[in-house]
XYZ file of C-alpha atoms in Angstrom:
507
model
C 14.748 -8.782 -18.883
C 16.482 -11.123 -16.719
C 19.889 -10.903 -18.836
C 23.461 -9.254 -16.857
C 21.492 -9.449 -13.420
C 23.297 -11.065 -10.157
C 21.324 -14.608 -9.446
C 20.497 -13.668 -5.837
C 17.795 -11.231 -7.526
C 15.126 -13.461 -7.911
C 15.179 -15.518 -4.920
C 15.173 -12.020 -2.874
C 12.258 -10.718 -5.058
C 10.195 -14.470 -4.555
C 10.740 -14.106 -0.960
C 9.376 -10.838 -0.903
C 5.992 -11.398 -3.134
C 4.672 -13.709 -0.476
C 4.876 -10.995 1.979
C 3.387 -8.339 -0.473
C 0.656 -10.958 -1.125
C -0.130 -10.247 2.777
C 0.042 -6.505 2.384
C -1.642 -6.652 -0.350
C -4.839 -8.797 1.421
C -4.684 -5.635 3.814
C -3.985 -3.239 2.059
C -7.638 -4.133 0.261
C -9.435 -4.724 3.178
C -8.689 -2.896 6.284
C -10.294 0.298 5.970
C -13.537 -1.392 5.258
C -13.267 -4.459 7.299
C -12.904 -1.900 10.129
C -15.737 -0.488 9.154
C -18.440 -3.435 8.794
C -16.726 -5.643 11.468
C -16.800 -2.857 14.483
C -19.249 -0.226 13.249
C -16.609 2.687 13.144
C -17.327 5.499 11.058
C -14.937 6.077 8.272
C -12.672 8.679 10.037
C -11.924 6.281 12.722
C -11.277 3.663 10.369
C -8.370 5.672 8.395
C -7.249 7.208 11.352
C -6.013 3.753 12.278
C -5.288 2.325 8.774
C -2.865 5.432 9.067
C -1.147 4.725 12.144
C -0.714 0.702 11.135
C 1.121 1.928 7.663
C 2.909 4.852 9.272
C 3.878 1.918 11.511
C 5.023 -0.099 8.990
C 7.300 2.238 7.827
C 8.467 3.973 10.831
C 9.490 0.721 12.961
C 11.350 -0.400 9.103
C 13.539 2.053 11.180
C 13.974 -0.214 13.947
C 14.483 -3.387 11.592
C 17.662 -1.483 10.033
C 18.965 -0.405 13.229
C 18.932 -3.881 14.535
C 20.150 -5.357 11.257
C 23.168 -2.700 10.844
C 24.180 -3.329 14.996
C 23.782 -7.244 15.180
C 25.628 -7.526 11.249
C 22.745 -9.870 10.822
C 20.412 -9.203 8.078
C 19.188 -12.636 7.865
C 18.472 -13.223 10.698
C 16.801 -9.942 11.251
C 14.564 -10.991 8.223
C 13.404 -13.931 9.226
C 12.340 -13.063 12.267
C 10.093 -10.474 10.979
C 8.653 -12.983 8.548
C 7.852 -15.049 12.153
C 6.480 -12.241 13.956
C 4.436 -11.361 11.227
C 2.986 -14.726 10.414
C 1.763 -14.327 14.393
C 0.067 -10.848 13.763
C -2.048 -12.510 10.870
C -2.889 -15.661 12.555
C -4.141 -13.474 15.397
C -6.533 -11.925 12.399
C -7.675 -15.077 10.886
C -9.485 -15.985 14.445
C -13.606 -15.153 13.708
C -15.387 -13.479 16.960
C -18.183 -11.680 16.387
C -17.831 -8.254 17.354
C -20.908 -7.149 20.200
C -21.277 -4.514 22.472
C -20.118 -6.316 25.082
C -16.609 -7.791 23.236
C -15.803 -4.469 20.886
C -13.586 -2.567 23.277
C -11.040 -5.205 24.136
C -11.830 -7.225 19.841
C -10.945 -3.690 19.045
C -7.713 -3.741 20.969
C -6.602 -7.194 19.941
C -6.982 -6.046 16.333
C -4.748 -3.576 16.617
C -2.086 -5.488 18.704
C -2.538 -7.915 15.506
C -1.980 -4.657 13.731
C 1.250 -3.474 15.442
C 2.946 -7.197 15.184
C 2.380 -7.406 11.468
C 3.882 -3.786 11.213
C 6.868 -4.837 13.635
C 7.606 -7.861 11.441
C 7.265 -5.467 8.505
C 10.108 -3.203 9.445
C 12.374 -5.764 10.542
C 11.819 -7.274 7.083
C 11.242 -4.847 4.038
C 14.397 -2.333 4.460
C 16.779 -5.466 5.534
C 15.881 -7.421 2.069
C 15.950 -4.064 0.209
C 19.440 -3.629 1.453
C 20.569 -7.367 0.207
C 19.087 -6.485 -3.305
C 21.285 -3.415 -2.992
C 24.381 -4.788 -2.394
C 23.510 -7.291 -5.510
C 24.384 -4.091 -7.527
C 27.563 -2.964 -5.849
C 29.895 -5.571 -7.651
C 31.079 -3.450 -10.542
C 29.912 -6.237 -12.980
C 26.369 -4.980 -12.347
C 26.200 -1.597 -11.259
C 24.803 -0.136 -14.389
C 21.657 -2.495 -14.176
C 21.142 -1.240 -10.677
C 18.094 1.073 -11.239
C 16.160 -1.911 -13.748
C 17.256 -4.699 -10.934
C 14.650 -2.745 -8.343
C 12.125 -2.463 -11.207
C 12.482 -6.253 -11.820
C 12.191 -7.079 -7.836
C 9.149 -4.360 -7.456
C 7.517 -6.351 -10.324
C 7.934 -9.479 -8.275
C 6.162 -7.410 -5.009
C 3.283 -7.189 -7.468
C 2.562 -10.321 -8.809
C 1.376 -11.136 -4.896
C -0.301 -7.794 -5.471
C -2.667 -8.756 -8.496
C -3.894 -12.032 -6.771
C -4.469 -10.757 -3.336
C -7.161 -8.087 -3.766
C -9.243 -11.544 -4.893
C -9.299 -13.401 -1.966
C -11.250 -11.584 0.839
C -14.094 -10.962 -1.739
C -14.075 -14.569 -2.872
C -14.037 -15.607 0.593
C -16.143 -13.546 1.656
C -19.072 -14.101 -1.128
C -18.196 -18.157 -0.808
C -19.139 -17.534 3.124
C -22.057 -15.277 2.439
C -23.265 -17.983 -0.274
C -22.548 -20.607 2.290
C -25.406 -19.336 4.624
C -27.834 -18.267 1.778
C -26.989 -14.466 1.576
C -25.461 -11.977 -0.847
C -23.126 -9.898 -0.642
C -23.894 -5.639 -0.882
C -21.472 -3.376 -0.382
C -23.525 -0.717 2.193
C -25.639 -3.116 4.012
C -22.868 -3.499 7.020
C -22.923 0.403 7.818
C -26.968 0.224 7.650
C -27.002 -2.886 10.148
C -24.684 -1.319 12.260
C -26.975 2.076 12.223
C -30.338 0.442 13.350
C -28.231 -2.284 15.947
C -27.032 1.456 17.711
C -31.041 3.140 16.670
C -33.392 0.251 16.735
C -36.490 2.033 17.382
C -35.403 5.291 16.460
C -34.312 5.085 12.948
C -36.129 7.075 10.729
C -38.696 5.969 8.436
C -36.749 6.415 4.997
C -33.830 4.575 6.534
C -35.592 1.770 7.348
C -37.424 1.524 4.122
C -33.533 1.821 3.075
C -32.817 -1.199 5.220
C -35.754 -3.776 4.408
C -35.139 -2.940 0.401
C -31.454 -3.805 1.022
C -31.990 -6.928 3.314
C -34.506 -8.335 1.091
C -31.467 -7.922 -1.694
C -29.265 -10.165 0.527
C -31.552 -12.456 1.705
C -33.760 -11.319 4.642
C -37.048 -12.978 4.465
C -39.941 -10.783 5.116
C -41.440 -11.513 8.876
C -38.457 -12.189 10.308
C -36.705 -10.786 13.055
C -34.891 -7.944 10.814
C -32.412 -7.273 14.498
C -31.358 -10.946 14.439
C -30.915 -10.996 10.529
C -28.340 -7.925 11.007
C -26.492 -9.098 13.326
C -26.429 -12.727 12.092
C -25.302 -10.792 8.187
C -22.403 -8.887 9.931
C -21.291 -12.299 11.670
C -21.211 -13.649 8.322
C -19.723 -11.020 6.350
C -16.687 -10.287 8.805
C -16.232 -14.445 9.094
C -15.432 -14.359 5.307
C -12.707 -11.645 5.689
C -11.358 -13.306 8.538
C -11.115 -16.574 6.518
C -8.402 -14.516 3.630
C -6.145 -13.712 6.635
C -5.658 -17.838 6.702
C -4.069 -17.236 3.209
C -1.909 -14.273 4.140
C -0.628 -16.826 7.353
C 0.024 -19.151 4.495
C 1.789 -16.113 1.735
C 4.301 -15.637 5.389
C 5.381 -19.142 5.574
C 5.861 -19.300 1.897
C 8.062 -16.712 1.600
C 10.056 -17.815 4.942
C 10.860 -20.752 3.429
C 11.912 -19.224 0.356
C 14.526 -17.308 1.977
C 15.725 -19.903 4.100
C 16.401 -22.166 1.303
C 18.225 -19.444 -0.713
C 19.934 -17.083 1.812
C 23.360 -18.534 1.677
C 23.320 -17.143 -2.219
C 22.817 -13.821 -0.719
C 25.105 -11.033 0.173
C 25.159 -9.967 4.273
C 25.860 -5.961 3.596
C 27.307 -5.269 6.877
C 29.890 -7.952 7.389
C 31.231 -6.970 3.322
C 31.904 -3.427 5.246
C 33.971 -4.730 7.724
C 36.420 -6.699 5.254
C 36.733 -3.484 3.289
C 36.444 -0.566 5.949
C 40.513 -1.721 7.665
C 41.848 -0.724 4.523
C 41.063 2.666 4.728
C 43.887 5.524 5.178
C 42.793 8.133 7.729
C 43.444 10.563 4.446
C 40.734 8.537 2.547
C 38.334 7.998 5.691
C 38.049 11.926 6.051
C 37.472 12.178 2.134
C 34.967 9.818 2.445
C 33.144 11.185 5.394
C 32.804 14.763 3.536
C 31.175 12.251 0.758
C 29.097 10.279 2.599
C 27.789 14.127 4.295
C 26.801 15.441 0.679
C 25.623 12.023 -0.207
C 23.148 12.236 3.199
C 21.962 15.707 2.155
C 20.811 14.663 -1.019
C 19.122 11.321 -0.021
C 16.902 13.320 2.769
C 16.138 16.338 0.118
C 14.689 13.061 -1.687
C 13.168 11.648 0.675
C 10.731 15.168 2.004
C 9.558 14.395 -2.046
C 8.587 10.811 -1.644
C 6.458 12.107 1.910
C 4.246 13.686 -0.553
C 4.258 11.085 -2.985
C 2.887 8.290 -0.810
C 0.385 10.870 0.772
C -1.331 11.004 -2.665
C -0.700 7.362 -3.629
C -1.896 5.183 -0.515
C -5.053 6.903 -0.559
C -6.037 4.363 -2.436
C -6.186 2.784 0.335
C -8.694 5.049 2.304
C -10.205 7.735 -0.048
C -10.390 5.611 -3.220
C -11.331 2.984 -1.563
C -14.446 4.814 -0.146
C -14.736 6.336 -3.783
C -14.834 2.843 -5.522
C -17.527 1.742 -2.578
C -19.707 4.675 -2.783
C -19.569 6.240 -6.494
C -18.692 3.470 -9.013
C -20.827 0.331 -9.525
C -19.618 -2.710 -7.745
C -22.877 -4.778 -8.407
C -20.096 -7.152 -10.201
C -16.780 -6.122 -8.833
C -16.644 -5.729 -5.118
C -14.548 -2.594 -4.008
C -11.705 -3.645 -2.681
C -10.936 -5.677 -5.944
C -10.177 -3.019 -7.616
C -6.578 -2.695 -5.200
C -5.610 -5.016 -7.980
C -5.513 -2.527 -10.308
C -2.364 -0.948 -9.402
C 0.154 -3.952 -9.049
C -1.407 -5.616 -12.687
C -0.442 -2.144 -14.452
C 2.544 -2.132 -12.905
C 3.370 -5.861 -13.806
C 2.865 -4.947 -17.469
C 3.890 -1.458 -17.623
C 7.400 -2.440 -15.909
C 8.968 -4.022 -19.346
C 7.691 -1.327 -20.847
C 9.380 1.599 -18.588
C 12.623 -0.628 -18.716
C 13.076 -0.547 -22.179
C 12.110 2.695 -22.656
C 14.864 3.798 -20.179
C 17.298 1.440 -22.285
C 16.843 3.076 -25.041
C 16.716 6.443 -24.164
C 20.403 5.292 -22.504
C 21.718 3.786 -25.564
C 20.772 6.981 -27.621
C 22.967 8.794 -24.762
C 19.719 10.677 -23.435
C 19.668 8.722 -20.250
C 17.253 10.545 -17.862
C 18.902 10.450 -13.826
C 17.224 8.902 -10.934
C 16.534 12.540 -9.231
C 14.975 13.710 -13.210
C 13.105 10.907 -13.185
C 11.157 11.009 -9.788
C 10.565 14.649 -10.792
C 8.671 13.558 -13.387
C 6.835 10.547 -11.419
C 5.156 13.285 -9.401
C 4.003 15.270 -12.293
C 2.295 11.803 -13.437
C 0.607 11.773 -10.021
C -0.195 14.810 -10.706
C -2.471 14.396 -14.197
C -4.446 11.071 -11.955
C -5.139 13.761 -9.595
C -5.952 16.335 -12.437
C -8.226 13.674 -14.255
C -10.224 13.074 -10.951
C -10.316 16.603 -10.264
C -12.439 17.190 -13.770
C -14.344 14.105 -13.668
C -15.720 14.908 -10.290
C -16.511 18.645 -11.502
C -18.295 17.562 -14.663
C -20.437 15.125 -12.753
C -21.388 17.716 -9.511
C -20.431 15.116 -7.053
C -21.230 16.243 -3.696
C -19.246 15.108 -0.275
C -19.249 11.708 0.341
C -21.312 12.136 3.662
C -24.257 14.035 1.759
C -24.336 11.241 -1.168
C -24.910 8.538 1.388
C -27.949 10.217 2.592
C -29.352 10.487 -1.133
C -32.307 8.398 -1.824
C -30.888 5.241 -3.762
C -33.034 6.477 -6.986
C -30.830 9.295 -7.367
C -27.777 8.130 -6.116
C -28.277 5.028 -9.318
C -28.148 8.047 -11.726
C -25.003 9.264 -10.171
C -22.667 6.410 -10.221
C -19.723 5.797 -12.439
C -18.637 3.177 -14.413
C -14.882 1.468 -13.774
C -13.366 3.078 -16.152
C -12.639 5.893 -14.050
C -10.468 3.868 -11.145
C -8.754 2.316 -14.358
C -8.093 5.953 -15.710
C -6.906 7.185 -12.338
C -4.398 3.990 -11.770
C -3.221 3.683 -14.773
C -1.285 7.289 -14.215
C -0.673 6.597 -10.817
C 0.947 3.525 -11.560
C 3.324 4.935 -13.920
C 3.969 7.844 -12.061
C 4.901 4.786 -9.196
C 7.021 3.399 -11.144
C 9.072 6.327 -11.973
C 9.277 7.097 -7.869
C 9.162 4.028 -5.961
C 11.241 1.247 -7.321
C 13.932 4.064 -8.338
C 13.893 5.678 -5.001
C 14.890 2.384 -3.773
C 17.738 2.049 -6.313
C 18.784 5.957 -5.409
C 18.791 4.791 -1.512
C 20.805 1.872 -2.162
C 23.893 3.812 -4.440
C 24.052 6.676 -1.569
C 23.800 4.900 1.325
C 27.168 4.694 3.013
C 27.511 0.536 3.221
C 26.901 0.056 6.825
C 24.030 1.965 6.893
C 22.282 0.081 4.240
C 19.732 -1.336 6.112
C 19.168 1.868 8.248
C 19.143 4.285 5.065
C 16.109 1.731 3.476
C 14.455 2.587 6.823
C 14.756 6.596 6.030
C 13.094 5.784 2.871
C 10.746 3.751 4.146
C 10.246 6.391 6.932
C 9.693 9.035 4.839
C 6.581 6.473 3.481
C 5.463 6.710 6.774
C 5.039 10.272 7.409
C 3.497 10.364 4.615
C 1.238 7.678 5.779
C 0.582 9.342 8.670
C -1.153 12.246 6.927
C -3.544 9.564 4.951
C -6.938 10.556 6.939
C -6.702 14.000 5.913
C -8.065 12.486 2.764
C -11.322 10.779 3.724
C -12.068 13.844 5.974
C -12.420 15.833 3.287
C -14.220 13.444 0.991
C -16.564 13.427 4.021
C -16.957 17.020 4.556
C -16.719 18.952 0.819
C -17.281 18.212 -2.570
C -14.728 15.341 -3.482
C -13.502 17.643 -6.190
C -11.759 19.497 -3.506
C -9.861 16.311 -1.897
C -8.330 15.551 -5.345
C -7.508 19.193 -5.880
C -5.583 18.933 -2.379
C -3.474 15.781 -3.691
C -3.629 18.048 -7.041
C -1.485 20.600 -5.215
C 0.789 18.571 -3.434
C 2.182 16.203 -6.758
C 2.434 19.650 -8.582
C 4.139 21.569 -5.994
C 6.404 18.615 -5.427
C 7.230 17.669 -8.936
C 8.489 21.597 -9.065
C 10.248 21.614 -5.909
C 12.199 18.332 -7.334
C 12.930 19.513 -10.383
C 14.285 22.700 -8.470
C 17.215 20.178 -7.140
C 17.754 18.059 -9.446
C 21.253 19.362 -11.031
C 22.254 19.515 -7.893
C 21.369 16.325 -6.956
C 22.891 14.802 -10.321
C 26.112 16.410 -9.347
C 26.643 14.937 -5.820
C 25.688 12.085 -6.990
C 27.662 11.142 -9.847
């Protein structure tokens, strides 16, 4: 898999999966953590897992602008790999969220937040845009669109582990002070610490049953057993965060140690950019127009895309917690999912690409995102029908179902591995060749600012995540995957609409 690849590849991909191992800690957690460490209902909660991707993404905008001005990609990259490492440490810190603490815990958390997505966008697009100009020596240009599939395969090897260690953590902490861990106790403490008193009758009979579960012992103080459980709980998340400061420094080392084997993209422009004629400068700047027209036609596709797929961050995620059985597997383990498909699906989608090539049928980059969003399109089609046959209701009213008949309503895993499985083919058809398309249209000192579009375009898309979870909450959940539905179909035909014409400008 390896074979006619430039040897910079790997070290750029290792120095990368530390990071992702960070992301991917987060990516688990953060919606839920929210949740049980603050008491915000789950609207808030996306709303700002929105914003802190969207930011991500939006300030990777930023990192190329600086990277592409200064001519200093390195540098550029390790500094986000510092500033990042600060945002996590700032996360790894346990305080126990009260009435009296949440407003300014609150805004701490999400200056922790913003740093890690600042160090994020001064990282991802920069490194992106070294792997790219691996794959502009001639000698490897043809392996340019398997070299991204190899280095996204690297991003999730950090991704399979990660999804592990807050619930490990977590249930070691919760162990460690003779509790268990249950998924919906932390909303129900958080209820009766706002109600006391006036909490009904059936939620409190809710309560007791669930406390007993984790290890309340009946006559004590059931307020101080709350709040002492959500002290716990939230400790053990904090504790993972330690690991994610740990996945940073790994992966700044990394680079430090290999970065003189790597290309810088904007000082290679300057060598080659004096030998241009003002004849050849004006033919290229026609080019590099039609070239710009296709790569933002592109990226309005990959908006919806990432819409659909990072709600498995927020809706799934709620979808895993509330309607599949995580007596065994906690919720947010199931994040892992999606990176261990794509670590074994990867070899597979190379060599079927090889092959179709050899036979002279290659499919384009432009064909083959087309067909990445009809892929999304069957997980959304398969949820759609599942949720149907079994009459699920809105997420809001099956919370408030007795837990007799919500037991006869819950799913086995099977479904989440149905749903990523698609998903993480139709990912690999989009994401990893998106990055390859970026990189071969990108004029060459704009590399690191054209990863930023790209990773922009991840960000508005990002920034329309809550509309998920709202409607989970407020209509039958049938109708949020019919939304995403809509969107991967109407995509994949708007994509396929352009795709001759994208072939032909850029050939």
């Amino acid at each position: 898999m390896f074979k006619n690849h430039p040897k910079g590849l790997i070290p750029a991909a290792l120095s990368n999966m530390g990071e992702r191992f960070g992301y991917y800690i987060m990516n688990a957690v953060l919606v839920l953590f929210l949740c049980s460490k603050f008491g915000l209902n789950e609207e808030t909660s996306t709303l700002i897992y929105s914003f802190f991707y969207a930011g991500i993404y939006v300030l990777s905008l930023v990192g190329g602008y600086i990277a592409d001005k200064t001519c200093n990609y390195k540098g550029t990259i390790i500094s986000g790999l510092l500033v990042m490492t600060m945002g996590y440490v700032v996360l790894a810190v346990p305080i126990l969220a009260t009435s009296e603490n949440t407003s300014w815990l609150l805004t701490l958390t999400c200056v922790a937040l913003f740093l890690i997505a600042f160090g994020n966008g001064l990282f991802k697009g920069n490194l992106q845009a070294i792997v790219g100009q691996l794959y502009d020596n001639p000698k490897y240009s043809s392996q340019r669109d398997s070299g991204f599939q190899i280095f996204y395969v690297f991003i999730n090897i950090g991704g399979v582990v990660a999804p592990f260690v807050a619930p490990l953590l977590r249930s070691w902490w919760l162990n460690a002070n003779e509790m268990t861990y249950n998924a919906s106790f932390p909303a129900m403490c958080h209820e009766y610490l706002s109600l006391t008193d006036s909490m009904n009758e059936e939620n409190m009979s809710n309560l007791y049953a669930l406390a007993t579960q984790v290890g309340y012992q009946t006559g004590h103080d059931i307020q101080s057993f709350c709040t002492q459980y959500l002290d716990v709980f939230n400790t053990g998340i904090h504790y993972s965060f330690i690991a994610s400061v740990a996945a940073m420094l790994l992966s700044l080392a990394i680079f430090i140690f290999t970065k003189n084997g790597l290309p810088n993209p904007a000082r290679k422009e300057e060598t080659v950019a004096s030998t241009y004629t003002p004849e050849e400068k004006a033919a290229m700047a026609k080019e590099i127009k039609q070239r710009m027209y296709a790569l933002f036609a592109v990226l309005g596709i990959a908006i919806f895309f990432w819409f659909s797929f990072h709600q498995n961050g927020t809706s799934m995620s709620l979808f895993a917690r509330d309607f599949v059985d995580t007596t065994t597997i906690a919720p947010e383990i199931w994040q892992a999912v999606n990176p261990f498909f794509v670590i074994i699906l990867t070899p597979v989608i190379i060599l079927l690409f090889s092959s179709l090539s050899r036979r002279g049928k290659e499919i384009s980059t432009p064909r083959k995102i087309g067909i990445g969003m009809g892929l999304a399109g069957v997980a959304y089609l398969f949820m759609t029908l599942y949720s149907m046959y079994m009459g699920y209701p809105s997420g809001t009213e099956f919370r408030a179902l007795p837990e007799a008949v919500k037991a006869t309503m819950i799913s086995g895993p099977w479904v989440l591995i149905v749903y990523y499985f698609f998903m993480t083919v139709a990912e690999l058809f989009i994401s990893p060749l998106g990055l390859s398309f970026v990189s071969k249209v990108a004029p060459k000192h704009m590399q690191g600012l054209c990863q930023g579009l790209w990773l922009g375009a991840t960000a508005v898309g990002n920034l329309l995540l809550w509309i998920g979870p709202l409607i989970y909450n407020k209509a039958p959940i049938e109708v949020a995957w019919g939304v995403f539905l809509a969107v991967c179909v109407i995509s994949m035909g708007i994509m396929f609409g352009m795709v001759k014409w994208l072939e032909r400008v850029t050939k």
